[in-house]
Amino acid sequence: MPEYPPWSQSKTWFEAGDTLKMLCQKNHRALARARFWSYVIQDGILATKNLLDRLCAVTCLRCVEPCCHRARIWADFSDLVFWRLGGVLPPSGQLFFDKHQGCVYLGETGCVLERAARPWVCTWYLCPEQKKLLRSLGPGWVYTWEDSVKRIKTARQRMVEDFIEVCGRV
């Protein structure tokens, strides 16, 4: 894994966004199937929002070393494509710019980004405490969570494949 995320400078972040915007405008009709998958992803994220908010409210605010502070994760290409195709306002920049700092979007009460504007890893990753809490809610909740993650991962893969199929030949 690279030490620094891609598009970690404001200039490259905006260039990536502008390039995707141009490709999406130029290929609007041809990207219908990829856009469909972005909506499937949004629906999946919305379906898990209440559960994730509940898990985070119980665990994150009490955590002495939040994942958002110590993890070195970032938005990837799939996240950028999802935000552009789904009409989601993306973060104003990458999650961190310095290997010694945590996520710049970590506020006093948790993440300041809307759930759909967060990189996918911020949604699917559950810390050990959250996994424990999820299991305590019962097997139905565990199944619902795992099924949602699986469906969103599949939709993300198909969205990117469709995007590349259309825009890769431009």
Coordinates of C-alpha atoms in Angstrom, one line a residue:
M1 CA 0.0 0.0 0.0
P2 CA 1.4 3.4 -0.9
E3 CA 2.4 5.7 1.9
Y4 CA 0.4 8.6 0.6
P5 CA -3.0 8.5 -1.1
P6 CA -3.6 9.3 -4.7
W7 CA -4.9 12.8 -5.3
S8 CA -3.6 14.0 -2.0
Q9 CA -2.9 17.5 -3.3
S10 CA -5.8 19.9 -3.8
K11 CA -4.8 20.3 -7.5
T12 CA -4.8 16.6 -8.3
W13 CA -8.0 16.1 -6.3
F14 CA -9.8 18.7 -8.4
E15 CA -8.2 17.5 -11.6
A16 CA -9.5 14.0 -11.0
G17 CA -13.0 15.3 -10.3
D18 CA -13.0 17.5 -13.4
T19 CA -11.8 14.7 -15.6
L20 CA -14.6 12.4 -14.3
K21 CA -17.1 15.2 -14.8
M22 CA -16.0 15.7 -18.4
L23 CA -16.1 11.9 -19.1
C24 CA -19.5 11.6 -17.6
Q25 CA -20.9 14.5 -19.5
K26 CA -19.4 13.3 -22.8
N27 CA -20.7 9.8 -22.3
H28 CA -23.9 10.5 -20.4
R29 CA -26.2 8.2 -22.4
A30 CA -23.6 5.3 -22.6
L31 CA -23.1 5.5 -18.8
A32 CA -26.7 4.7 -18.0
R33 CA -25.9 1.2 -16.8
A34 CA -23.0 2.4 -14.6
R35 CA -25.3 5.2 -13.2
F36 CA -27.9 2.5 -12.4
W37 CA -25.3 0.7 -10.3
S38 CA -24.4 3.9 -8.5
Y39 CA -28.1 4.2 -7.5
V40 CA -28.1 0.6 -6.3
I41 CA -25.1 1.6 -4.1
Q42 CA -26.9 4.6 -2.8
D43 CA -29.9 2.5 -1.9
G44 CA -27.7 0.0 -0.1
I45 CA -25.9 2.8 1.9
L46 CA -29.2 4.3 2.8
A47 CA -30.5 0.9 4.0
T48 CA -27.5 0.5 6.4
K49 CA -27.4 4.1 7.6
N50 CA -29.6 3.7 10.7
L51 CA -27.7 0.5 11.8
L52 CA -24.3 2.2 11.2
D53 CA -25.4 5.3 13.0
R54 CA -26.5 3.2 16.0
L55 CA -23.3 1.2 16.1
C56 CA -21.2 4.4 15.8
A57 CA -23.2 6.3 18.5
V58 CA -22.5 3.5 21.0
T59 CA -18.9 2.8 20.1
C60 CA -17.1 5.6 18.3
L61 CA -17.8 8.5 20.7
R62 CA -16.4 6.4 23.6
C63 CA -13.4 5.1 21.8
V64 CA -10.0 6.4 23.0
E65 CA -8.3 5.7 19.7
P66 CA -10.9 6.1 16.9
C67 CA -10.1 4.2 13.6
C68 CA -10.6 7.6 11.8
H69 CA -7.6 9.0 13.7
R70 CA -5.2 6.1 13.3
A71 CA -6.2 4.4 10.0
R72 CA -4.5 5.5 6.8
I73 CA -7.3 5.1 4.3
W74 CA -8.4 7.2 1.4
A75 CA -11.0 7.6 -1.3
D76 CA -10.2 5.4 -4.3
F77 CA -11.2 5.4 -7.9
S78 CA -14.4 3.6 -7.3
D79 CA -15.4 6.2 -4.7
L80 CA -14.8 9.0 -7.2
V81 CA -16.8 7.3 -9.9
F82 CA -19.6 6.6 -7.5
W83 CA -19.8 10.2 -6.3
R84 CA -19.8 11.5 -9.9
L85 CA -22.3 9.1 -11.3
G86 CA -24.6 9.1 -8.3
G87 CA -24.7 12.9 -8.0
V88 CA -23.2 12.7 -4.5
L89 CA -21.3 15.8 -3.4
P90 CA -17.8 14.4 -2.7
P91 CA -15.5 15.5 0.1
S92 CA -13.5 18.7 -0.6
G93 CA -10.3 16.7 -0.6
Q94 CA -8.6 13.4 0.2
L95 CA -9.1 12.0 3.8
F96 CA -5.6 12.8 5.0
F97 CA -2.6 14.6 3.6
D98 CA 0.1 13.7 6.1
K99 CA 1.0 10.2 7.3
H100 CA 1.1 11.6 10.9
Q101 CA -2.5 12.9 11.0
G102 CA -5.8 11.3 11.1
C103 CA -8.8 11.8 8.8
V104 CA -9.5 15.5 8.3
Y105 CA -13.2 14.8 8.4
L106 CA -13.2 13.5 11.9
G107 CA -15.2 16.0 14.0
E108 CA -16.0 16.1 17.7
T109 CA -19.1 13.9 17.3
G110 CA -17.8 11.7 14.5
C111 CA -17.5 12.0 10.8
V112 CA -18.7 15.3 9.4
L113 CA -19.4 13.7 5.9
E114 CA -22.8 12.4 4.9
R115 CA -22.7 8.6 4.8
A116 CA -22.8 8.5 0.9
A117 CA -20.0 11.0 0.7
R118 CA -17.6 8.8 2.7
P119 CA -15.2 6.4 1.0
W120 CA -16.6 2.9 0.9
V121 CA -14.1 1.6 3.4
C122 CA -15.5 4.0 6.0
T123 CA -18.9 2.3 5.6
W124 CA -18.0 -1.4 5.4
Y125 CA -15.3 -1.5 8.0
L126 CA -16.5 -2.4 11.5
C127 CA -14.1 -2.3 14.4
P128 CA -14.1 -5.3 16.9
E129 CA -16.4 -3.4 19.3
Q130 CA -18.9 -2.7 16.5
K131 CA -18.8 -6.3 15.4
K132 CA -19.5 -7.4 18.9
L133 CA -22.4 -5.0 19.3
L134 CA -23.8 -6.1 15.9
R135 CA -23.7 -9.8 17.0
S136 CA -25.5 -8.9 20.2
L137 CA -28.4 -7.5 18.1
G138 CA -29.1 -10.9 16.8
P139 CA -28.4 -13.1 13.7
G140 CA -31.0 -11.2 11.6
W141 CA -29.0 -8.0 11.9
V142 CA -25.7 -9.7 11.1
Y143 CA -27.3 -11.3 8.0
T144 CA -28.8 -8.0 6.9
W145 CA -25.4 -6.2 7.3
E146 CA -23.4 -8.9 5.5
D147 CA -25.9 -9.2 2.7
S148 CA -25.9 -5.4 2.3
V149 CA -22.1 -5.2 2.1
K150 CA -22.0 -8.0 -0.4
R151 CA -24.6 -6.3 -2.6
I152 CA -22.9 -2.9 -2.5
K153 CA -19.5 -4.5 -3.2
T154 CA -20.9 -6.2 -6.3
A155 CA -22.6 -3.0 -7.4
R156 CA -19.4 -1.1 -7.0
Q157 CA -17.5 -3.6 -9.1
R158 CA -20.1 -3.6 -11.8
M159 CA -20.3 0.2 -11.8
V160 CA -16.6 0.6 -12.3
E161 CA -16.5 -2.2 -15.0
D162 CA -19.3 -0.4 -16.9
F163 CA -17.6 3.0 -16.5
I164 CA -14.3 1.7 -17.8
E165 CA -16.0 -0.2 -20.7
V166 CA -17.5 3.1 -21.8
C167 CA -14.9 5.6 -21.0
G168 CA -11.8 3.4 -21.4
R169 CA -12.3 3.4 -25.2
V170 CA -12.6 7.2 -25.5

